Amino acid sequence: MSGQLKVTLLDHADISHAANPIHLRPLASMCKECRVSGLCLPTGLPLHDNSCLGALIGPRMRIRKGAALFNANDPLTMLYAVRCGSFKTSLNSVEGQGVVINFWMPGDVLGLDAIATERHVCDAIALEDSEVCPVPYHRLQTLARDFPVLQQSLNRLMSREIVREHERVLMLCNLTAEQRLASFLVGLSKRFVSRGYSAHGFVLRMSREDMASYLGLRLETVCRSVARLRALRIVGLQGRLVEILDMPALMALEQGGDEGVHKDNPKAPCSTP
Amino acid sequence: MSGQLKVTLLDHADISHAANPIHLRPLASMCKECRVSGLCLPTGLPLHDNSCLGALIGPRMRIRKGAALFNANDPLTMLYAVRCGSFKTSLNSVEGQGVVINFWMPGDVLGLDAIATERHVCDAIALEDSEVCPVPYHRLQTLARDFPVLQQSLNRLMSREIVREHERVLMLCNLTAEQRLASFLVGLSKRFVSRGYSAHGFVLRMSREDMASYLGLRLETVCRSVARLRALRIVGLQGRLVEILDMPALMALEQGGDEGVHKDNPKAPCSTP
DNA sequence: CGCGTGTTTGAGCTGAGTCAATCCGCGTGG
DNA sequence: CCACGCGGATTGACTCAGCTCAAACACGCG
């Protein structure tokens, strides 16, 4: 997977050393040149029309690995479209308990959950050196009045996020550790495909701990599940390098399909603190 | 799935014992007279202006207990504001596994998750005889262009739904059965309060099974948790009648606060099929 | 080379699941 | 009025997937 991403990373490395001229042009974010514009906010917009969204989007921002794009409770001023790199968002309860809410890849738009209260609810942390296009929310709102398609696009993004969470809940309530991992990998694979990368090979950007948190498991359990999938020759997974060897099996697993032994009715797992 | 709503409902009536949801008189829905308009779509709108939202909303519909307001895969034509009564929505996976996604009370707006695909994702079932105000989604969209407040209101509803789900995930990943139940009861209590009802006494509209599904537990576990809270004299709960006897204790429990014994670090529970 | 961070693997422990029996409230028919 | 049946709620006994604790291991870095 990392073909392109590696390039990205190299660029960043260079940039940070102030050497590489590639980014000398003003980093205006031209959606029409963006490889992921089809997944992003401008879906359905007249991309050639620069007067539209392009005028709104501020200069690209670079976020270093481990740095926060925003934190919970920050006032909402911008939505952020990931241009390259990746992020995690996590929600932390008062008592310090937290969960990873989602992982974000190029084309994804972060910050929609802040619209309700005009304050961010999550922390957003870059999983690698990344770039985002900041979109001033209030001005976006205004613009959307004149471009119904844009409003529609925004509505769809939000609605899709709701649906995604529904599916997550389904996963948390009904799947075993192994199935969750399978589901996670299949999901990632699909997302890579829709971004033009390989379905079968990619690099995880997050730690086992983050995966565990996202899947509602402990990191040891994730490790063990990985080991089992490896033993079944369904995936080759060492460290953060993923190679899906048997996609059909993985997808079967994902959906309650438990082979190995034959149980008619796979049990639904649930978490316990 | 079934083309038109009424047809759908009739179908259901025929099929299930429960319901004949036909409404007799056309009850125009006047938001300004509605007790929950403050929680609903018209938040912030000029309620006296009947030309606005009121003109849009179709005649109220009655849904009998057990009947479906809509089903997964139905095309999205309306959003539905609950006027009175209550609903559950549930998401069912291909293999028959399902979860209750949410419970809906007066003032809540159902159907937002359908905007992404223009098809409903969940089944919505009335938990008691109920009434909803149908809002034609596309016309709402048009109207919202002229009334930014309305658009804002819609955006906020969606965003709030995202946040709610975040919190649900946090619950599923970090809380024990008992804590989940506490959290559920506190949540319900708050919702009743914001609708002008008592915080300490109310009636559950859903079965133990539905509660269990919502909480990511088995119904037996819910029963046992109820029994424990009862034994601790924190709630009086028999059948579907709830009386919260010690709200502070309940809220403490909700947030990892585990008394009983003294563990420094309460464990995070997770589900397992 | 030593150290720290992140990943694996092993060895028990346990909260919640499963299976199963009982109870309770309620509507129905005799 | 009561026996009967049925769906939902409870309770008990046992099992197990995933958690916890703990010890290695791998890799990168100064």
Tab-separated table of N, CA and C in Angstrom, chain B residues 184-190 192 197-204 240-244 247:
chain	number	residue	atom	x	y	z
B	184	PHE	N	-27.416	3.923	31.522
B	184	PHE	CA	-28.665	3.903	30.767
B	184	PHE	C	-29.773	4.610	31.528
B	185	LEU	N	-29.885	4.290	32.800
B	185	LEU	CA	-30.950	4.880	33.606
B	185	LEU	C	-30.746	6.379	33.779
B	186	VAL	N	-29.515	6.777	34.037
B	186	VAL	CA	-29.236	8.206	34.172
B	186	VAL	C	-29.573	8.923	32.869
B	187	GLY	N	-29.170	8.322	31.761
B	187	GLY	CA	-29.469	8.916	30.460
B	187	GLY	C	-30.961	9.088	30.242
B	188	LEU	N	-31.698	8.046	30.537
B	188	LEU	CA	-33.149	8.125	30.384
B	188	LEU	C	-33.712	9.229	31.269
B	189	SER	N	-33.239	9.220	32.495
B	189	SER	CA	-33.723	10.221	33.445
B	189	SER	C	-33.519	11.633	32.907
B	190	LYS	N	-32.332	11.886	32.390
B	190	LYS	CA	-32.058	13.214	31.841
B	190	LYS	C	-32.998	13.543	30.692
B	192	PHE	N	-35.963	12.400	30.239
B	192	PHE	CA	-37.293	12.693	30.767
B	192	PHE	C	-37.350	14.102	31.330
B	197	TYR	N	-40.597	15.788	32.513
B	197	TYR	CA	-41.076	14.744	33.408
B	197	TYR	C	-40.158	14.593	34.606
B	198	SER	N	-40.558	13.723	35.478
B	198	SER	CA	-39.776	13.497	36.694
B	198	SER	C	-38.438	12.839	36.386
B	199	ALA	N	-37.434	13.220	37.146
B	199	ALA	CA	-36.125	12.597	36.973
B	199	ALA	C	-36.060	11.260	37.693
B	200	HIS	N	-36.925	11.072	38.672
B	200	HIS	CA	-36.744	9.933	39.575
B	200	HIS	C	-37.713	8.785	39.358
B	201	GLY	N	-38.804	9.066	38.685
B	201	GLY	CA	-39.755	7.986	38.452
B	201	GLY	C	-40.208	7.965	37.012
B	202	PHE	N	-40.096	6.824	36.389
B	202	PHE	CA	-40.612	6.719	35.027
B	202	PHE	C	-40.855	5.255	34.688
B	203	VAL	N	-41.411	5.073	33.510
B	203	VAL	CA	-41.743	3.721	33.065
B	203	VAL	C	-40.904	3.376	31.843
B	204	LEU	N	-40.279	2.240	31.872
B	204	LEU	CA	-39.526	1.785	30.705
B	204	LEU	C	-40.500	1.323	29.639
B	240	ARG	N	-41.313	-2.838	34.638
B	240	ARG	CA	-40.861	-1.700	33.845
B	240	ARG	C	-40.979	-0.394	34.601
B	241	LEU	N	-41.308	-0.490	35.874
B	241	LEU	CA	-41.422	0.713	36.683
B	241	LEU	C	-40.100	1.050	37.341
B	242	VAL	N	-39.628	2.253	37.079
B	242	VAL	CA	-38.339	2.663	37.624
B	242	VAL	C	-38.540	3.742	38.667
B	243	GLU	N	-37.866	3.562	39.786
B	243	GLU	CA	-37.782	4.657	40.741
B	243	GLU	C	-36.324	4.792	41.162
B	244	ILE	N	-35.769	5.927	40.882
B	244	ILE	CA	-34.368	6.127	41.235
B	244	ILE	C	-34.307	6.630	42.675
B	247	MET	N	-29.852	8.953	43.298
B	247	MET	CA	-29.289	9.430	42.030
B	247	MET	C	-27.781	9.649	42.099
